[in-house]
PDB file of C-alpha atoms and ligand atoms in Angstrom:
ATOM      1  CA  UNK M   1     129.741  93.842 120.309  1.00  0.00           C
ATOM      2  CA  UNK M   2     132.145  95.136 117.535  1.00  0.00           C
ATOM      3  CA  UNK M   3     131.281  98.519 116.055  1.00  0.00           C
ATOM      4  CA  UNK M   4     131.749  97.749 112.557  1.00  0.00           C
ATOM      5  CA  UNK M   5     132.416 101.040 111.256  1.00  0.00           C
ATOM      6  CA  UNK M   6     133.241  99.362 107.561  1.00  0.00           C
ATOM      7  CA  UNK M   7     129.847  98.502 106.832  1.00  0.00           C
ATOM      8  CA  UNK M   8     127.956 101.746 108.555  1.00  0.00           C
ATOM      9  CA  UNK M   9     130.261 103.792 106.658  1.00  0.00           C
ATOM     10  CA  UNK M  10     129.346 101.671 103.540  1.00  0.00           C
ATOM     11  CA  UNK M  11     125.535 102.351 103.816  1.00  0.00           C
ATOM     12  CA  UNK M  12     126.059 106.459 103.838  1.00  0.00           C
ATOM     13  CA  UNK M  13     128.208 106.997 100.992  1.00  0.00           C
ATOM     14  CA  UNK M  14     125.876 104.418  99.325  1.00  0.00           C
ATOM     15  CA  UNK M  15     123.410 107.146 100.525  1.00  0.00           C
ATOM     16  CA  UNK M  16     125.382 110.062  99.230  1.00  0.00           C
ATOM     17  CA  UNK M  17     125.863 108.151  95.771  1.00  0.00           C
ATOM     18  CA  UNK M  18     122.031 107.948  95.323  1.00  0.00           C
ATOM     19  CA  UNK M  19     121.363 111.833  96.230  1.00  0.00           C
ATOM     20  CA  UNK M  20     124.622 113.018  94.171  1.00  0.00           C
ATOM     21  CA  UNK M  21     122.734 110.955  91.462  1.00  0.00           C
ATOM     22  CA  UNK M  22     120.069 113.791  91.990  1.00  0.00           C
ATOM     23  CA  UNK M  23     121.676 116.667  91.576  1.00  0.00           C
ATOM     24  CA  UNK M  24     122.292 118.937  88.064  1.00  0.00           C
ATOM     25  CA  UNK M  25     126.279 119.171  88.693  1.00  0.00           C
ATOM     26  CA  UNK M  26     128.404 116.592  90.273  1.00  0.00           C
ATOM     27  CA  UNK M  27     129.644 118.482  93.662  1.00  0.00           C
ATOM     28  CA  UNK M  28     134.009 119.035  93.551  1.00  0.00           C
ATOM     29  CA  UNK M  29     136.207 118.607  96.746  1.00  0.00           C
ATOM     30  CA  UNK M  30     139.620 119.555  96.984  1.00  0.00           C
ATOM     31  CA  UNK M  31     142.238 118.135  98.832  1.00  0.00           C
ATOM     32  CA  UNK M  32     145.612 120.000  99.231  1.00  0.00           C
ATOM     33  CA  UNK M  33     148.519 117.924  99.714  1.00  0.00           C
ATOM     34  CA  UNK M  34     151.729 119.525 101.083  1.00  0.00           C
ATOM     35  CA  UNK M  35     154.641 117.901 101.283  1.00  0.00           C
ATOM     36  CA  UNK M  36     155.793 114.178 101.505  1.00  0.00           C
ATOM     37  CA  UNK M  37     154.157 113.108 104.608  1.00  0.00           C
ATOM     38  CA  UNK M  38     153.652 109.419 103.513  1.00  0.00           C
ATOM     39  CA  UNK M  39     150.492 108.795 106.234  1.00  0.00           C
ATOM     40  CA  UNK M  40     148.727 112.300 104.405  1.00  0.00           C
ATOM     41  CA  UNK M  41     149.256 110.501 100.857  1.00  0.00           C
ATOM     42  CA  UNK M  42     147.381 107.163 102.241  1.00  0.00           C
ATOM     43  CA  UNK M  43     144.685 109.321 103.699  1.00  0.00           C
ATOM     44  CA  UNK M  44     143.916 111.338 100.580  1.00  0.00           C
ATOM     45  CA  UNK M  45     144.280 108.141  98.344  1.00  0.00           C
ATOM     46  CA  UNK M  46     141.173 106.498 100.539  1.00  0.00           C
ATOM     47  CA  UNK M  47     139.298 110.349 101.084  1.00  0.00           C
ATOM     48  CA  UNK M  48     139.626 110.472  96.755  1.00  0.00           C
ATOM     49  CA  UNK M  49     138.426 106.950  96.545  1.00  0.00           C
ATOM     50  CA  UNK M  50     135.155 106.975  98.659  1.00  0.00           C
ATOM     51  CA  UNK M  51     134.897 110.062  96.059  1.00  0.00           C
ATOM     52  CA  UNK M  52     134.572 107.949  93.010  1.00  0.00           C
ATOM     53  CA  UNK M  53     132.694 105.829  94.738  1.00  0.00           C
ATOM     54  CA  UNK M  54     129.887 108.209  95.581  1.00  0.00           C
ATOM     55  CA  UNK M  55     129.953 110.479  92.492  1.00  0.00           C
ATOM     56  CA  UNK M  56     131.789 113.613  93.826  1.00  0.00           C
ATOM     57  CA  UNK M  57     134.496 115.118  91.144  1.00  0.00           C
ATOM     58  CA  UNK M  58     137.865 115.597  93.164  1.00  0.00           C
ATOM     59  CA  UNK M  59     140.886 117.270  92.470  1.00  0.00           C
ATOM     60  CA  UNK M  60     144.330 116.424  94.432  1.00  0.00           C
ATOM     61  CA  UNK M  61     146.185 119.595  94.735  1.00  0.00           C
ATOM     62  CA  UNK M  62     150.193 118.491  95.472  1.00  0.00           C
ATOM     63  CA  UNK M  63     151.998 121.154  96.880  1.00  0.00           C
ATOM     64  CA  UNK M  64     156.170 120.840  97.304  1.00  0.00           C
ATOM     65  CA  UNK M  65     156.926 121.077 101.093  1.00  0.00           C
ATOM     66  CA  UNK M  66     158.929 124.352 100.665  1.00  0.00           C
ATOM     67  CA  UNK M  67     156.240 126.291  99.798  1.00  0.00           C
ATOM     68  CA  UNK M  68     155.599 129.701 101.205  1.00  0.00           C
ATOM     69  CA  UNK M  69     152.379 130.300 103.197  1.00  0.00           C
ATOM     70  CA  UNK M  70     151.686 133.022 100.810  1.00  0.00           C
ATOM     71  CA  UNK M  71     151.877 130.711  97.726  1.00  0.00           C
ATOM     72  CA  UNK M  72     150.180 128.355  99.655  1.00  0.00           C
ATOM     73  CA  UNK M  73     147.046 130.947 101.077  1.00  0.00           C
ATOM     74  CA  UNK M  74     147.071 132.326  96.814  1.00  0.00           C
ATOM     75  CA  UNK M  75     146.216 128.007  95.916  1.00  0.00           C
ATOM     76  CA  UNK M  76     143.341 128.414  98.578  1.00  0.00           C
ATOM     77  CA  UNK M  77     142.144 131.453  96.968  1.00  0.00           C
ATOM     78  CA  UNK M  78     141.895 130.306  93.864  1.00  0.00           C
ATOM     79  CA  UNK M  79     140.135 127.339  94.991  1.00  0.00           C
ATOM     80  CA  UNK M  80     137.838 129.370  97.388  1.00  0.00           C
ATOM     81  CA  UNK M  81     136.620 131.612  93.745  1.00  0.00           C
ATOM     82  CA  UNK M  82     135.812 128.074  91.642  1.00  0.00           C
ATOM     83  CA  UNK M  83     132.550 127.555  91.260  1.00  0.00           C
ATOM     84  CA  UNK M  84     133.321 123.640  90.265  1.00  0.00           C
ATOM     85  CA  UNK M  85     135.011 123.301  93.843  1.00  0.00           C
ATOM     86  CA  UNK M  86     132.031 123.023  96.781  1.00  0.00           C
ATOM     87  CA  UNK M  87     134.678 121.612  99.521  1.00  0.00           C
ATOM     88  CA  UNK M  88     138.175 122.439 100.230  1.00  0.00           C
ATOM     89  CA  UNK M  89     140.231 120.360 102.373  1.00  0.00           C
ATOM     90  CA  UNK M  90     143.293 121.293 103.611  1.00  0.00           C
ATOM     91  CA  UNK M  91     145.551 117.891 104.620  1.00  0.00           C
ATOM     92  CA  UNK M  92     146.833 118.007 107.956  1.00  0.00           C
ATOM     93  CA  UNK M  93     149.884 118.009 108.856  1.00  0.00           C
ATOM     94  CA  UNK M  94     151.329 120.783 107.283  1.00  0.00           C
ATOM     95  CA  UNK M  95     155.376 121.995 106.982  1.00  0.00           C
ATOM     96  CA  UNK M  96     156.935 123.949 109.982  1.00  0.00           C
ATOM     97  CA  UNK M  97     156.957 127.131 107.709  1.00  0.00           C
ATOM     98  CA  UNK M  98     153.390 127.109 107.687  1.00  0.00           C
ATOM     99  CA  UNK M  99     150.704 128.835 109.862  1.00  0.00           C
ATOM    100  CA  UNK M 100     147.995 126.262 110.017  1.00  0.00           C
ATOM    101  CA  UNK M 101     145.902 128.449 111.481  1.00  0.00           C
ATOM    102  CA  UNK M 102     146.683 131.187 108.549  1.00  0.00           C
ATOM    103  CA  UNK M 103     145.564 128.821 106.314  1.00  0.00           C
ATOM    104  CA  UNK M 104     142.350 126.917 107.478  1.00  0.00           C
ATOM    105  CA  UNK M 105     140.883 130.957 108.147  1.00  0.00           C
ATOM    106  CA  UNK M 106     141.918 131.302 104.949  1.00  0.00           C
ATOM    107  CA  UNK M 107     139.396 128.338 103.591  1.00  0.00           C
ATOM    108  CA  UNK M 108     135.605 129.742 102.653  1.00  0.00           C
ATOM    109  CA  UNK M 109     133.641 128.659 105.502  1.00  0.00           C
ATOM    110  CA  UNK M 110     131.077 127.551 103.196  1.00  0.00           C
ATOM    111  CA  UNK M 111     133.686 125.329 101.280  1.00  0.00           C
ATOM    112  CA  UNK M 112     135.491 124.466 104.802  1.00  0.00           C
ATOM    113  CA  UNK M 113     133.573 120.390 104.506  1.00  0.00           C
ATOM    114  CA  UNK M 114     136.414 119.896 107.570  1.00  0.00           C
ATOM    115  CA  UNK M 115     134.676 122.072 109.659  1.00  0.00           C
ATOM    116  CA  UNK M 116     137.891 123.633 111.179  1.00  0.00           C
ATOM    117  CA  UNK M 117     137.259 126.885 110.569  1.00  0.00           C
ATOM    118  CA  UNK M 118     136.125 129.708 113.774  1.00  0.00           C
ATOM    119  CA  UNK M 119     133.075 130.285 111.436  1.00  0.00           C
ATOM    120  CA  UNK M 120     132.002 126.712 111.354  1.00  0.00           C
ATOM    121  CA  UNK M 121     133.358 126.007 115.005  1.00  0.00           C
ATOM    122  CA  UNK M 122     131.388 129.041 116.550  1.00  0.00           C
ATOM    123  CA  UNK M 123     128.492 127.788 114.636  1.00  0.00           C
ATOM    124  CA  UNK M 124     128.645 124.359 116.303  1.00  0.00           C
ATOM    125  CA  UNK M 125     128.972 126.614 119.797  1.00  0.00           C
ATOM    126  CA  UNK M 126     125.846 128.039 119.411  1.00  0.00           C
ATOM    127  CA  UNK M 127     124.628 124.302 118.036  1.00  0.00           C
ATOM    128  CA  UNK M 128     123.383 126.203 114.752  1.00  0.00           C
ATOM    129  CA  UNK M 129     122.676 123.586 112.046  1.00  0.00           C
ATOM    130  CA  UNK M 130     124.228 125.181 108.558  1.00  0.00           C
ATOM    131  CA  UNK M 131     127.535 124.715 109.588  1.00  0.00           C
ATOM    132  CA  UNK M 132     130.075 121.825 108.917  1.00  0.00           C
ATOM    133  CA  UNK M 133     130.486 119.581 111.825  1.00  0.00           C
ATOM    134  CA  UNK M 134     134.485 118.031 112.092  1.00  0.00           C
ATOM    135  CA  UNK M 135     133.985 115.230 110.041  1.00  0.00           C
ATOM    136  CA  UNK M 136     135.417 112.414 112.627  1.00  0.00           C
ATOM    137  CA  UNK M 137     133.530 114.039 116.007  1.00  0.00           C
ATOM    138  CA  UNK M 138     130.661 113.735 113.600  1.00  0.00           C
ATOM    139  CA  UNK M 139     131.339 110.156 112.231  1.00  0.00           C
ATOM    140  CA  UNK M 140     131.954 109.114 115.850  1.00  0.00           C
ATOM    141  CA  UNK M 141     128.357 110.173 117.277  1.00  0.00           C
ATOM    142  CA  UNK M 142     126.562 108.258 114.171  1.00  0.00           C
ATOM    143  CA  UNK M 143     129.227 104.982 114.341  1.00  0.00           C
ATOM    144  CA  UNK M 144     127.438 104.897 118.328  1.00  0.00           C
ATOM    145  CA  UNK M 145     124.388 105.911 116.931  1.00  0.00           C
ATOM    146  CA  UNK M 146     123.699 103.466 113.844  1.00  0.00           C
ATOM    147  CA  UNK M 147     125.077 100.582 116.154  1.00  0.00           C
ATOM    148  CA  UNK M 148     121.620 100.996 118.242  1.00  0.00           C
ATOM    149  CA  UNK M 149     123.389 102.384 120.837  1.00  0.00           C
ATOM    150  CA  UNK M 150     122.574 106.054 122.402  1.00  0.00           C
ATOM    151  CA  UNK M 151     124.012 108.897 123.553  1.00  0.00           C
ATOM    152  CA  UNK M 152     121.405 110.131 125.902  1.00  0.00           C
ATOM    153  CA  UNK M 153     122.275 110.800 129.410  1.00  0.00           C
ATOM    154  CA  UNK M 154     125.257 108.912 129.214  1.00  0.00           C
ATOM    155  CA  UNK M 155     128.827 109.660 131.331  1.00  0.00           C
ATOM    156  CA  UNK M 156     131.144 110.267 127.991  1.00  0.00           C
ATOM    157  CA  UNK M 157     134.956 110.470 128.547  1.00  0.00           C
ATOM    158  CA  UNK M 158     136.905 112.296 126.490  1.00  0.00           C
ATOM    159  CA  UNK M 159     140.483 111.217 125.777  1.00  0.00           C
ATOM    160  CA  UNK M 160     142.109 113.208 124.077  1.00  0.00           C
ATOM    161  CA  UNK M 161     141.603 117.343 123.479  1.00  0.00           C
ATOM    162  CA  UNK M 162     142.908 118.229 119.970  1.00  0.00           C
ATOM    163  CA  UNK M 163     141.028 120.907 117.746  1.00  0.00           C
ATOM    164  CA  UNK M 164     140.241 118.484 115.458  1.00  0.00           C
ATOM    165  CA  UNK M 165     138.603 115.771 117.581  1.00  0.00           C
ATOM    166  CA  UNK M 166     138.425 116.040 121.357  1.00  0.00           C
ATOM    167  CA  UNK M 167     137.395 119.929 121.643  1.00  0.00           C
ATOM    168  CA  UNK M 168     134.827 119.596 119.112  1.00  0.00           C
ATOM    169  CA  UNK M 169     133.077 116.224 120.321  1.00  0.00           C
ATOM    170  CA  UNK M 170     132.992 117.754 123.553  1.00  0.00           C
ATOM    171  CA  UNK M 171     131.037 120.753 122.552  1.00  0.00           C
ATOM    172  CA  UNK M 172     128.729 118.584 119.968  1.00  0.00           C
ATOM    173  CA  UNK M 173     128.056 115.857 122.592  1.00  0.00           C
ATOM    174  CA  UNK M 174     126.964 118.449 125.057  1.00  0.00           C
ATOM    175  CA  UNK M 175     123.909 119.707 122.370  1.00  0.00           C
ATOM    176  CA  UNK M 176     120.541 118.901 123.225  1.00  0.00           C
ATOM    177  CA  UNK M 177     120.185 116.461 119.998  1.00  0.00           C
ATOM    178  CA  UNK M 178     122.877 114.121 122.037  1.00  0.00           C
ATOM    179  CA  UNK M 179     122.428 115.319 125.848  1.00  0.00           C
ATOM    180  CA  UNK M 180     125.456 113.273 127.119  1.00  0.00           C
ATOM    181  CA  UNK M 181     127.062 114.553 130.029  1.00  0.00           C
ATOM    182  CA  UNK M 182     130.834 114.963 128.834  1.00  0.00           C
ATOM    183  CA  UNK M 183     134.404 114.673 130.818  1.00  0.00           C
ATOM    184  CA  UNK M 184     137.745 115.796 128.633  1.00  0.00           C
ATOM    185  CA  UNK M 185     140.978 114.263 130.015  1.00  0.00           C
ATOM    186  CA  UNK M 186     144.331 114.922 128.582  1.00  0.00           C
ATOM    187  CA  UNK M 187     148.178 114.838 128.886  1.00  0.00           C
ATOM    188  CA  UNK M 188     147.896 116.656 132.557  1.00  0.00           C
ATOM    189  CA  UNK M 189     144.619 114.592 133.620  1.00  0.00           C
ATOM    190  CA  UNK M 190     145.548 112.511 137.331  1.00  0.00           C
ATOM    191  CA  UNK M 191     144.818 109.669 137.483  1.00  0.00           C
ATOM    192  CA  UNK M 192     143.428 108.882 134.160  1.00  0.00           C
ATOM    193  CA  UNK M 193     141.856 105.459 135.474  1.00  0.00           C
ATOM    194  CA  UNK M 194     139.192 107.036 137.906  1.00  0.00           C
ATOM    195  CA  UNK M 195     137.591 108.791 134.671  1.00  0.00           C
ATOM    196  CA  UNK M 196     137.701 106.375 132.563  1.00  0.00           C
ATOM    197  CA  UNK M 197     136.470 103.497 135.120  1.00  0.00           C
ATOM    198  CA  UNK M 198     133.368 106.142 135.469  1.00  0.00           C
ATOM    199  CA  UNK M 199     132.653 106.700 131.644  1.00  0.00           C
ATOM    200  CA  UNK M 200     129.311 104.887 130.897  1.00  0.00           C
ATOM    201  CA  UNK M 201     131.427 106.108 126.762  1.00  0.00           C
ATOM    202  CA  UNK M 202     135.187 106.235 126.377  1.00  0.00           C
ATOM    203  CA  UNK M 203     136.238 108.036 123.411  1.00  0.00           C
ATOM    204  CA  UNK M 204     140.378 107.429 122.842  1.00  0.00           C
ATOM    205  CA  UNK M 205     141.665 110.098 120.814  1.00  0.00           C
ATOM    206  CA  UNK M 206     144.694 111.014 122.734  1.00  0.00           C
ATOM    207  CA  UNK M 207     147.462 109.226 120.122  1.00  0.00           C
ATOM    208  CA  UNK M 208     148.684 107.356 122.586  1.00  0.00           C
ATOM    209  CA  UNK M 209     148.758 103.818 121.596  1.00  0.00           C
ATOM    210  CA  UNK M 210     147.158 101.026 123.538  1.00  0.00           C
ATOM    211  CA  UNK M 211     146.748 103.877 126.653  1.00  0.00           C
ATOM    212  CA  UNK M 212     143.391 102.398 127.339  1.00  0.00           C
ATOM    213  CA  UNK M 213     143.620  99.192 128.849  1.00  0.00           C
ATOM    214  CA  UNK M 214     141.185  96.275 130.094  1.00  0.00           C
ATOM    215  CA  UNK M 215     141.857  97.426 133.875  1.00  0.00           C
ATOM    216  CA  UNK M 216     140.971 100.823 132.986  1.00  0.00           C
ATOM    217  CA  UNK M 217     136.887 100.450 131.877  1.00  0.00           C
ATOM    218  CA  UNK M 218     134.020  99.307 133.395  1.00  0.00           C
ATOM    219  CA  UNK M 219     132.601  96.029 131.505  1.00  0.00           C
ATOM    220  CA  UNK M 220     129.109  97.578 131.086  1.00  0.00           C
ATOM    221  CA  UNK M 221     131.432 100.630 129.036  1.00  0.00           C
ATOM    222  CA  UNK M 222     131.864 101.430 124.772  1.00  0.00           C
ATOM    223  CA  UNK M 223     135.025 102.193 123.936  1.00  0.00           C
ATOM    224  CA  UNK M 224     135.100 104.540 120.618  1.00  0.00           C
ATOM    225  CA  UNK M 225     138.757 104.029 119.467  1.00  0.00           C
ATOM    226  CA  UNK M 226     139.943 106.965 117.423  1.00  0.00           C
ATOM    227  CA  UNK M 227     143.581 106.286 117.167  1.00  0.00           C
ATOM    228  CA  UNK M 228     145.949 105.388 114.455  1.00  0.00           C
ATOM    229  CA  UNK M 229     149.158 104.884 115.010  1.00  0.00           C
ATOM    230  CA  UNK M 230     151.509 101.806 113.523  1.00  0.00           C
ATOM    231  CA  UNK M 231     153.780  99.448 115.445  1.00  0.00           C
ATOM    232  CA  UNK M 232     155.648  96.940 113.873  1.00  0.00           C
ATOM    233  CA  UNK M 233     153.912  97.282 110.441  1.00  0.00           C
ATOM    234  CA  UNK M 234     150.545  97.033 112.291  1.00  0.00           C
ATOM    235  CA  UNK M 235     147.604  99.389 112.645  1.00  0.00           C
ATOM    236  CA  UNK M 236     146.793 100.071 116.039  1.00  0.00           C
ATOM    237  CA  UNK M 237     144.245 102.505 118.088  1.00  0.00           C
ATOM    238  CA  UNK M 238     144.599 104.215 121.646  1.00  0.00           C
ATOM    239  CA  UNK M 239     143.045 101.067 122.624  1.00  0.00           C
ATOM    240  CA  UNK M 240     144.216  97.782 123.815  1.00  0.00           C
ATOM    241  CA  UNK M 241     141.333  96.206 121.316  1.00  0.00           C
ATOM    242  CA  UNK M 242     142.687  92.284 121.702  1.00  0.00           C
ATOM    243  CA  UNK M 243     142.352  92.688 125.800  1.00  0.00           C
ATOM    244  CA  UNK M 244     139.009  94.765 125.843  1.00  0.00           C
ATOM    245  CA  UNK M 245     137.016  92.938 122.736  1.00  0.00           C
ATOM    246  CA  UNK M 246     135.784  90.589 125.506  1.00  0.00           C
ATOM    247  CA  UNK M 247     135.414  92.549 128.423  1.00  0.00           C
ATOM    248  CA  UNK M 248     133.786  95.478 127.320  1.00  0.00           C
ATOM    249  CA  UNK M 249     130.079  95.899 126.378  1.00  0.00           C
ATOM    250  CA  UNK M 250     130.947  96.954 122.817  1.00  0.00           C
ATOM    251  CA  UNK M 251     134.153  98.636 120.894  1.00  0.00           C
ATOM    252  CA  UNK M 252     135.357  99.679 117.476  1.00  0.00           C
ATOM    253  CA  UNK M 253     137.984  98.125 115.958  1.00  0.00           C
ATOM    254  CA  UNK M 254     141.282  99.665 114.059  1.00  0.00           C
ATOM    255  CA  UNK M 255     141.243 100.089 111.179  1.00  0.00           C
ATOM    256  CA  UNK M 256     137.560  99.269 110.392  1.00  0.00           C
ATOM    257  CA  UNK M 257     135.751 101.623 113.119  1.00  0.00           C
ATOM    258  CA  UNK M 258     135.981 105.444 112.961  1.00  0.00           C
ATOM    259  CA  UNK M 259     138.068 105.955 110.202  1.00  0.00           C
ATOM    260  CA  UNK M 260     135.694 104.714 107.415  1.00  0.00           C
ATOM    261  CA  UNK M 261     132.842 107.183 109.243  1.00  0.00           C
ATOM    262  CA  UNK M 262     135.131 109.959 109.153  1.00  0.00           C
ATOM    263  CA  UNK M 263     135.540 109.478 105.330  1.00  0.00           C
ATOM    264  CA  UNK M 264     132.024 108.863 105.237  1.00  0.00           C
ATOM    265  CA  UNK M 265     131.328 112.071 106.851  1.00  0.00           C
ATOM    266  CA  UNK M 266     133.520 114.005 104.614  1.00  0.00           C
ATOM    267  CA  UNK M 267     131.474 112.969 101.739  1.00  0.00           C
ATOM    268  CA  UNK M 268     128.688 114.172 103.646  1.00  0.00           C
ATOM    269  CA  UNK M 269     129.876 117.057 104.536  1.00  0.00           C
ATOM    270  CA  UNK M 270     130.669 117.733 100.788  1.00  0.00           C
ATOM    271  CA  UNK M 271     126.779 117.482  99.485  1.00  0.00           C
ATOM    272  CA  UNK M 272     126.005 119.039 102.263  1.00  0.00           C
ATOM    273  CA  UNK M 273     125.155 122.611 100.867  1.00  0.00           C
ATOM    274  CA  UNK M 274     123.925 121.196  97.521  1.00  0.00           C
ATOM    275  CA  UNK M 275     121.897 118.625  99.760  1.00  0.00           C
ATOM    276  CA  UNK M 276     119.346 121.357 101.090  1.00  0.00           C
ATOM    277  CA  UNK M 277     116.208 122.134  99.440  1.00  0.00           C
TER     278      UNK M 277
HETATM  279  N1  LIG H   1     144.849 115.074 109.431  1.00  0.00           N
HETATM  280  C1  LIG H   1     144.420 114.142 110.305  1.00  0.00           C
HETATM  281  N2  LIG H   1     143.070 114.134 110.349  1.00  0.00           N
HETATM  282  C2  LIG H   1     142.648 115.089 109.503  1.00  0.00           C
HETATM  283  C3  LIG H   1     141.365 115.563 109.120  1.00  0.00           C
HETATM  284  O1  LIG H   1     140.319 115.106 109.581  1.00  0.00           O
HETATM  285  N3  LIG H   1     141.345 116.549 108.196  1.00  0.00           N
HETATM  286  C4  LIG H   1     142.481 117.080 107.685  1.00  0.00           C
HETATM  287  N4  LIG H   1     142.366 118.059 106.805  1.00  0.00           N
HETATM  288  N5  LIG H   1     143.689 116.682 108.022  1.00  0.00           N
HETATM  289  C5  LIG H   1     143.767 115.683 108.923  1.00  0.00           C
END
């Protein structure tokens, strides 16, 4: 089986469209753009399109890549005290003269729809509900989820242990509401084979491309691919997709898998607060 992330993706920001279609104000999300970093540009272009799609106002902030970090933090402040702006989202990466970590405290945790912030990562610690859930950790478990598939009980490994996937999947997948039992390899991991051959879930989100091979996974496995890197001109994942496709019990493609539920889950994200009763 193919996860088609495309069409899943497609049915919630159809979804959002209808609610934001019940509300008195259109919600506003923000995207900050630093720099020239040509891969940000492509990723705000398709974040500001599922926008217009769904109803949300947005506003593309362009920053020039010399900026200070305390120009920079004033732009978050101002956007932090509009009351037309309910998400902010800060494009990663940002310029070596930058703190990232300066600036995404800086963010309102109630705006911070990227759910990068210690407020919004200590709430999805404690598994508390009103916070913002990382918006591809939390595309990933519905892609798995809307595909039939479940989460329960399963052996999930974890590729992969960046702040803005790996760490936070971990923790999410380990809540009650998903009960998987979850294994985090990375860059110092031996012998990366005798995890993944034991994952009942593979999630790749290490960057690497085409780490995970058809020797490496059990057939019975799901491989979540998460990676995006290009070679020759060509999307690829962390995945070998055209060796696994028909050896595996079911894996998402690139591009067409996680990426359109991570947009999806951004829009989410952003109705979010305005969403509750
Ligand atoms: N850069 C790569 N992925 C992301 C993301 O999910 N959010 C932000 N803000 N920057 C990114």
């Amino acid at each position: 089986m193919i996860l088609n992330g495309k069409a899943i993706a497609d049915t919630i920001l159809d979804e959002v469209a209808r609610k934001v279609q019940t509300f008195s104000r259109s919600p506003g999300l923000a995207f900050v753009l630093v720099g020239e970093h040509a891969p940000s540009f492509t990723y705000v272009n398709m974040k500001a399109k599922a926008c217009l799609r769904t109803g949300i106002r947005s506003r593309i902030v362009r920053l020039p890549t010399l900026i200070t970090e305390k120009e920079l933090l004033g732009e978050i402040e101002k956007l932090n005290l509009d009351p037309h702006i309910d998400g902010i989202l800060v494009q990663m990466p940002l310029p070596p003269q930058i703190d990232a970590r300066k600036v995404i405290f800086s963010i309102d945790p109630e705006k911070d729809v990227d759910g990068f912030h210690p407020v919004n990562q200590g709430k999805l610690f404690y598994s508390d509900p009103s916070g913002f859930v990382p918006c591809t950790p939390l595309g990933i478990t519905l892609l798995v989820e809307k595909s039939g598939l479940s989460w329960e009980s399963k052996h999930v490994v974890i590729v992969g242990r960046s702040t803005i996937v790996g760490k936070p999947l971990a923790n999410l997948l380990m809540q009650k509401r998903y009960n998987a039992t979850v294994t985090v390899c990375h860059t110092a991991t031996e012998n990366l084979s005798r995890h993944t051959k034991a994952a009942d879930i593979v999630v790749a989100c290490s960057g690497i491309p085409h780490l995970i091979q058809r020797g490496m996974v059990s057939p019975r496995s799901v491989v979540v691919d998460v990676g995006i890197s290009r070679r020759e001109g060509k999307l690829c994942g962390d995945a070998d997709f055209e060796s696994l496709v028909n050896h595996v019990a079911a894996i998402s493609p690139v591009p067409g898998g996680v990426g359109p539920m991570t947009i999806a889950c951004l829009m989410q994200n952003t109705i979010k607060k305005q969403g509750m009763p």
